[in-house]
Amino acid sequence: MYPTKSTILVTGGCGYVGSHTVLSLLQSGYKVVVLDNLSNSSNSTTPEALRRVHKILGTNDETSPIPFYNVDIVDRAGLVLIFEENRDISTVIHCAGRKAVGESGRIPLDYYHTNIGGTVILLQVMEEFNVRRMVFSSSATVYGDPPKIPIPETSPIIASMSVYGRTKVMLEHVMNDLSVSSEWKQQQYVKEQEAKGLPIEKNYRWNIILLRYFNPAGAHPSGFMGEDPQGVPNNLMPYLAQVAVGNLEKLTIFGSDYPTKDGTCIRDYLHVVDCADGHVAALEKIERDESVGHFECKAYNLGAGVGCSVLDMVRAFSKAVGRDLPYVIAGRRAGDVPNLTADSQLANNELNWKAVMSLDQMCEDLWRWQSNNPSGYRNK
Ligand code: WQD
């Protein structure tokens, strides 16, 4: 139904995971359209993250621009315009959304408005334009405090860790419901057409992949692209990077009394390039499925399958930087769970995807990015 290398709309395509995904898609031969409201990235006509994509590819943003729309996902008219102007969009990779766990508890309505409201509007506009293929950025946070490590996709999905986490859980339900209802709608349509003796020409079914990211980290090996958080970073890796570059004094480790090997929390850090490639793998899975008439909504873990404690990470990143980084140990952070490590078998088997970058490479790449760009994209 679609050309093999079709056009993909990447929402949040100027963000950390989104921009690396845009690069992976272009390197794999896809055409890409980017939507971003630049709320978490530098602001300009051609956003700096996309200039960097061109720089890595050796392409020119004037002669072969990546179509870019400064549009918010809650802006229905803006979304309609994108689909009107890009009739060949086959799939949406939906990375746009608000993602700061702490902030989400302070301004929940903003989170529900953008993440839930915006996604529902996006799905409605996709329906209007008969685009029913979606790869969605979900999160390991949907597992809450899981009963079993490593975590399989069948682990219960809970809804209590943070407002941000709840938006991801709710959106997984939204997409499952949409998928189920689309099967029903197709069956009704087929029955009606058969009763009238008419051919089956339309397809109402959705194909959706939910990618549950563990902890994306690191930067592109070129040192040109990486994470550029606004203000003081909330997450461990960008915080450590800011300590290393001298913008922050020391790391505060949240808790050393967890039931883990050294008392600090364990996470499954995933190189951002592996994470980006996971989106291309998901897209290819949807294409394979559709070629044999298979439609579903299915979740996959994107993790390396390796648990790393906060202290392990401090050591690994200090090694990349070449000196010990200062830290203090403080109390636990609300909402943290002791261990989130992926069982990544399902993605290995069904997406033909595996994390291939090591923890050392992740740290070296992050340090290259941060030391070359101490103020992220803003000083360029
Ligand atoms: C990792 C570990 C902290 C900062 C969150 C979201 C998740 C995903 C990624 C995406 C924890 C400890 C951290 C610091 C510390 N979302 N830490 N000092 O909480 O696992 O996951 O970000 O957009 O959905 O929930 O990631 O990097 O914040 O924390 O000790 O200054 O590092 O306590 O154990 P987390 P993180």
Coordinates of N, CA and C in Angstrom, one line a residue, residues 202-344:
K202 N -11.2 -0.1 1.2 CA -10.7 0.8 2.3 C -10.1 0.0 3.4
N203 N -9.2 0.6 4.1 CA -8.6 -0.1 5.3 C -8.7 0.9 6.5
Y204 N -9.4 0.5 7.5 CA -9.6 1.3 8.7 C -8.7 0.9 9.8
R205 N -7.9 -0.2 9.6 CA -7.1 -0.7 10.7 C -5.9 0.1 11.0
W206 N -5.5 0.2 12.3 CA -4.3 0.8 12.7 C -3.2 -0.2 13.0
N207 N -2.0 0.2 12.8 CA -0.8 -0.5 13.2 C 0.0 0.4 14.1
I208 N 0.2 0.0 15.4 CA 0.8 0.9 16.3 C 1.9 0.1 17.1
I209 N 3.0 0.7 17.2 CA 4.1 0.2 18.1 C 4.4 1.2 19.2
L210 N 4.3 0.7 20.5 CA 4.6 1.5 21.7 C 6.0 1.1 22.1
L211 N 6.9 2.1 22.0 CA 8.3 1.8 22.4 C 8.5 2.3 23.9
R212 N 8.7 1.3 24.7 CA 8.9 1.7 26.2 C 10.4 1.9 26.4
Y213 N 10.8 3.2 26.3 CA 12.2 3.5 26.4 C 12.6 3.3 27.9
F214 N 13.8 2.7 28.1 CA 14.4 2.7 29.4 C 15.1 4.1 29.6
N215 N 16.4 4.2 29.8 CA 17.0 5.5 30.0 C 17.9 5.9 28.9
P216 N 17.3 6.6 27.9 CA 18.2 7.0 26.7 C 19.2 8.0 27.3
A217 N 20.5 7.8 26.8 CA 21.6 8.6 27.3 C 22.7 8.6 26.2
G218 N 23.7 9.5 26.5 CA 24.8 9.6 25.5 C 24.4 10.7 24.4
A219 N 25.2 10.6 23.4 CA 25.0 11.6 22.3 C 25.5 11.0 21.0
H220 N 25.3 11.7 19.9 CA 25.8 11.1 18.6 C 27.3 11.1 18.7
P221 N 27.9 10.0 18.1 CA 29.4 9.9 18.2 C 30.2 11.0 17.6
S222 N 29.5 11.7 16.6 CA 30.2 12.9 16.0 C 30.5 14.0 16.9
G223 N 29.7 14.1 18.1 CA 29.8 15.2 19.0 C 29.0 16.4 18.5
F224 N 28.3 16.3 17.4 CA 27.5 17.4 16.9 C 26.1 17.5 17.5
M225 N 25.6 16.3 17.9 CA 24.2 16.3 18.4 C 24.2 15.6 19.8
G226 N 23.3 16.1 20.7 CA 23.1 15.5 22.0 C 22.0 16.1 22.7
E227 N 21.9 15.9 24.0 CA 20.8 16.4 24.8 C 21.1 17.8 25.2
D228 N 20.0 18.7 25.1 CA 20.2 20.1 25.4 C 19.1 20.6 26.3
P229 N 19.1 20.1 27.6 CA 18.0 20.4 28.5 C 18.0 21.9 28.8
Q230 N 16.8 22.4 29.0 CA 16.7 23.8 29.4 C 16.8 23.9 31.0
G231 N 17.6 24.8 31.5 CA 17.7 24.9 32.9 C 18.5 23.8 33.5
V232 N 18.3 23.6 34.8 CA 19.1 22.5 35.5 C 18.5 21.2 35.1
P233 N 19.4 20.3 34.6 CA 18.8 19.0 34.2 C 18.2 18.2 35.4
N234 N 17.2 17.4 35.1 CA 16.6 16.5 36.1 C 17.2 15.2 36.0
N235 N 17.7 14.8 34.9 CA 18.2 13.4 34.7 C 19.7 13.2 35.0
L236 N 20.0 12.0 35.4 CA 21.4 11.8 35.8 C 22.5 12.1 34.8
M237 N 22.4 11.6 33.6 CA 23.5 11.8 32.7 C 23.7 13.3 32.3
P238 N 22.7 14.0 31.9 CA 22.9 15.4 31.6 C 23.4 16.2 32.8
Y239 N 23.0 15.8 34.0 CA 23.4 16.5 35.2 C 24.9 16.2 35.4
L240 N 25.3 15.0 35.3 CA 26.8 14.6 35.4 C 27.6 15.4 34.4
A241 N 27.0 15.5 33.1 CA 27.8 16.2 32.1 C 28.0 17.6 32.4
Q242 N 27.0 18.3 33.1 CA 27.1 19.7 33.5 C 28.1 19.8 34.6
V243 N 28.2 18.8 35.5 CA 29.2 18.9 36.5 C 30.6 18.8 35.9
A244 N 30.7 17.9 34.9 CA 32.0 17.7 34.3 C 32.5 19.0 33.6
V245 N 31.6 19.7 33.0 CA 31.9 20.9 32.2 C 32.1 22.1 33.1
G246 N 31.7 22.0 34.4 CA 31.9 23.1 35.3 C 30.7 24.0 35.5
N247 N 29.6 23.6 34.8 CA 28.3 24.5 35.0 C 27.6 24.2 36.3
L248 N 27.8 23.0 36.8 CA 27.2 22.6 38.1 C 28.4 22.1 39.0
E249 N 28.2 22.3 40.4 CA 29.3 22.1 41.3 C 29.5 20.6 41.5
K250 N 28.4 19.9 41.8 CA 28.6 18.4 42.2 C 27.2 17.7 42.0
L251 N 27.3 16.4 41.8 CA 26.1 15.6 41.6 C 25.6 15.3 43.0
T252 N 24.3 15.3 43.2 CA 23.7 14.8 44.4 C 23.1 13.4 44.0
I253 N 23.5 12.4 44.7 CA 23.0 11.0 44.5 C 21.8 10.9 45.4
F254 N 20.7 10.5 44.8 CA 19.4 10.4 45.5 C 19.3 9.0 46.1
G255 N 19.8 8.8 47.3 CA 19.5 7.6 48.0 C 20.7 6.6 47.8
S256 N 21.1 6.0 49.0 CA 22.1 5.0 48.9 C 21.7 3.8 49.8
D257 N 20.4 3.7 50.1 CA 19.8 2.7 50.9 C 18.8 1.8 50.2
Y258 N 18.9 1.8 48.9 CA 18.1 0.9 48.1 C 18.6 -0.6 48.2
P259 N 17.7 -1.5 48.0 CA 18.1 -2.9 48.0 C 18.8 -3.3 46.8
T260 N 19.9 -2.7 46.5 CA 20.7 -3.0 45.3 C 22.2 -3.3 45.7
K261 N 23.0 -3.7 44.8 CA 24.4 -4.1 45.2 C 25.2 -3.0 45.9
D262 N 25.0 -1.7 45.6 CA 25.7 -0.6 46.3 C 24.8 0.4 46.9
G263 N 23.5 0.1 46.9 CA 22.5 0.9 47.6 C 21.9 2.0 46.7
T264 N 22.5 2.2 45.5 CA 22.0 3.3 44.7 C 21.1 2.6 43.6
C265 N 20.2 3.4 43.0 CA 19.2 2.8 42.1 C 19.9 2.3 40.8
I266 N 19.3 1.3 40.3 CA 19.8 0.7 39.0 C 18.8 1.0 37.9
R267 N 19.4 1.4 36.8 CA 18.7 1.8 35.6 C 19.4 1.1 34.4
D268 N 18.6 1.0 33.3 CA 19.1 0.4 32.0 C 19.3 1.5 31.1
Y269 N 20.6 2.0 31.0 CA 20.9 3.1 30.1 C 21.1 2.7 28.7
L270 N 20.5 3.4 27.8 CA 20.4 3.0 26.4 C 21.0 4.1 25.5
H271 N 22.0 3.8 24.7 CA 22.6 4.8 23.9 C 21.6 5.4 23.0
V272 N 21.5 6.8 22.9 CA 20.5 7.4 22.1 C 20.5 7.0 20.7
V273 N 21.6 6.6 20.1 CA 21.6 6.2 18.7 C 21.0 4.8 18.6
D274 N 21.2 3.9 19.6 CA 20.5 2.7 19.6 C 19.0 2.9 19.7
C275 N 18.6 3.9 20.6 CA 17.2 4.2 20.8 C 16.6 4.7 19.5
A276 N 17.3 5.6 18.8 CA 16.8 6.1 17.5 C 16.7 5.0 16.5
D277 N 17.6 4.1 16.4 CA 17.6 2.9 15.5 C 16.4 2.0 15.8
G278 N 16.0 2.0 17.1 CA 14.8 1.2 17.5 C 13.6 1.7 16.8
H279 N 13.5 3.0 16.5 CA 12.3 3.6 15.8 C 12.3 3.1 14.4
V280 N 13.4 3.1 13.8 CA 13.5 2.6 12.4 C 13.1 1.1 12.3
A281 N 13.6 0.4 13.3 CA 13.3 -1.1 13.4 C 11.7 -1.3 13.6
A282 N 11.1 -0.4 14.4 CA 9.7 -0.5 14.6 C 8.9 -0.2 13.3
L283 N 9.4 0.8 12.7 CA 8.7 1.2 11.4 C 8.8 0.1 10.4
E284 N 10.0 -0.6 10.3 CA 10.2 -1.7 9.4 C 9.3 -2.8 9.8
K285 N 9.1 -3.1 11.1 CA 8.2 -4.1 11.5 C 6.7 -3.8 11.1
I286 N 6.3 -2.6 11.2 CA 5.0 -2.2 10.8 C 4.8 -2.5 9.3
E287 N 5.9 -2.1 8.5 CA 5.8 -2.3 7.1 C 5.7 -3.8 6.7
R288 N 6.5 -4.6 7.4 CA 6.5 -6.1 7.2 C 5.1 -6.6 7.5
D289 N 4.6 -6.2 8.6 CA 3.2 -6.7 9.0 C 2.2 -6.3 8.0
E290 N 2.2 -5.0 7.6 CA 1.2 -4.6 6.7 C 1.2 -5.3 5.3
S291 N 2.4 -5.7 4.9 CA 2.6 -6.4 3.7 C 1.9 -7.8 3.7
V292 N 1.7 -8.3 4.9 CA 1.0 -9.6 5.1 C -0.4 -9.4 5.7
G293 N -0.9 -8.2 5.7 CA -2.2 -7.9 6.3 C -2.4 -8.1 7.8
H294 N -1.3 -7.8 8.5 CA -1.3 -8.0 10.0 C -1.4 -6.6 10.6
F295 N -2.3 -6.4 11.5 CA -2.5 -5.1 12.2 C -2.6 -5.3 13.7
E296 N -1.9 -4.5 14.5 CA -2.1 -4.7 15.9 C -1.5 -3.5 16.6
C297 N -1.7 -3.4 17.9 CA -1.0 -2.4 18.7 C -0.2 -3.2 19.7
K298 N 1.2 -3.0 19.7 CA 2.0 -3.9 20.5 C 3.1 -3.1 21.2
A299 N 3.5 -3.4 22.4 CA 4.5 -2.7 23.1 C 5.8 -3.4 23.1
Y300 N 6.9 -2.7 23.0 CA 8.3 -3.3 23.0 C 9.2 -2.5 24.0
N301 N 9.9 -3.2 24.8 CA 11.0 -2.5 25.6 C 12.1 -2.1 24.7
L302 N 12.6 -0.9 24.9 CA 13.9 -0.5 24.2 C 14.8 -0.3 25.4
G303 N 15.6 -1.3 25.6 CA 16.6 -1.2 26.7 C 17.8 -2.0 26.3
A304 N 18.9 -1.8 26.9 CA 20.1 -2.6 26.6 C 20.0 -4.0 27.4
G305 N 19.2 -4.0 28.4 CA 19.1 -5.3 29.2 C 20.2 -5.4 30.2
V306 N 20.9 -4.3 30.5 CA 22.0 -4.3 31.4 C 21.7 -3.2 32.5
G307 N 21.8 -3.7 33.8 CA 21.5 -2.8 34.9 C 22.8 -2.1 35.3
C308 N 22.6 -0.8 35.6 CA 23.8 0.0 36.0 C 23.4 0.9 37.1
S309 N 24.1 0.9 38.2 CA 23.8 1.7 39.4 C 24.2 3.1 39.2
V310 N 23.7 4.0 40.0 CA 24.2 5.4 39.9 C 25.7 5.5 40.1
L311 N 26.2 4.8 41.1 CA 27.6 4.8 41.3 C 28.4 4.2 40.2
D312 N 27.9 3.1 39.6 CA 28.5 2.6 38.4 C 28.7 3.7 37.3
M313 N 27.6 4.4 37.1 CA 27.6 5.5 36.1 C 28.5 6.6 36.4
V314 N 28.6 7.0 37.7 CA 29.5 8.0 38.1 C 31.0 7.6 37.7
R315 N 31.2 6.3 38.0 CA 32.6 5.8 37.7 C 32.8 5.8 36.2
A316 N 31.9 5.3 35.4 CA 32.0 5.1 34.0 C 32.2 6.5 33.3
F317 N 31.4 7.5 33.8 CA 31.5 8.8 33.2 C 32.8 9.5 33.6
S318 N 33.2 9.3 34.9 CA 34.5 9.9 35.3 C 35.6 9.4 34.5
K319 N 35.6 8.1 34.1 CA 36.6 7.5 33.3 C 36.6 8.2 31.9
A320 N 35.5 8.4 31.3 CA 35.4 9.1 30.0 C 36.0 10.5 30.1
V321 N 35.7 11.2 31.2 CA 36.1 12.6 31.4 C 37.6 12.6 31.8
G322 N 38.1 11.6 32.4 CA 39.5 11.5 32.8 C 39.8 12.0 34.2
R323 N 38.8 12.3 35.0 CA 39.0 12.7 36.4 C 37.8 12.3 37.2
D324 N 38.0 12.2 38.5 CA 36.9 11.9 39.4 C 35.9 13.1 39.5
L325 N 34.6 12.8 39.4 CA 33.6 13.9 39.5 C 33.1 14.0 40.9
P326 N 32.9 15.2 41.4 CA 32.4 15.3 42.8 C 30.9 14.9 43.0
Y327 N 30.6 14.2 44.0 CA 29.2 13.9 44.3 C 29.0 13.9 45.9
V328 N 27.8 14.1 46.2 CA 27.4 13.8 47.6 C 26.2 12.9 47.6
I329 N 26.0 12.2 48.7 CA 24.9 11.3 48.8 C 23.8 12.0 49.7
A330 N 22.6 12.0 49.2 CA 21.5 12.6 49.9 C 20.3 11.6 50.0
G331 N 19.2 12.0 50.5 CA 18.0 11.1 50.6 C 17.4 10.8 49.3
R332 N 16.5 9.8 49.4 CA 15.8 9.4 48.2 C 15.0 10.5 47.5
R333 N 14.9 10.4 46.2 CA 14.0 11.3 45.4 C 12.6 10.6 45.4
A334 N 11.6 11.4 45.6 CA 10.2 10.9 45.6 C 9.9 10.2 44.2
G335 N 9.3 9.1 44.2 CA 8.9 8.4 43.0 C 9.9 7.5 42.4
D336 N 11.2 7.5 42.8 CA 12.2 6.6 42.3 C 12.0 5.2 42.7
V337 N 12.2 4.2 41.8 CA 12.1 2.8 42.2 C 13.5 2.2 42.1
P338 N 13.8 1.1 42.9 CA 15.2 0.6 43.0 C 15.8 0.2 41.7
N339 N 15.0 -0.5 40.8 CA 15.6 -1.2 39.7 C 14.6 -1.2 38.5
L340 N 15.1 -0.6 37.4 CA 14.4 -0.7 36.1 C 15.3 -1.2 35.0
T341 N 15.3 -2.5 34.8 CA 16.2 -3.1 33.8 C 15.3 -3.9 32.8
A342 N 15.5 -3.7 31.6 CA 14.6 -4.3 30.5 C 15.0 -5.8 30.3
D343 N 13.9 -6.5 30.0 CA 14.1 -7.8 29.3 C 13.9 -7.4 27.8
S344 N 14.9 -7.4 27.0 CA 14.8 -6.9 25.7 C 14.7 -7.9 24.6

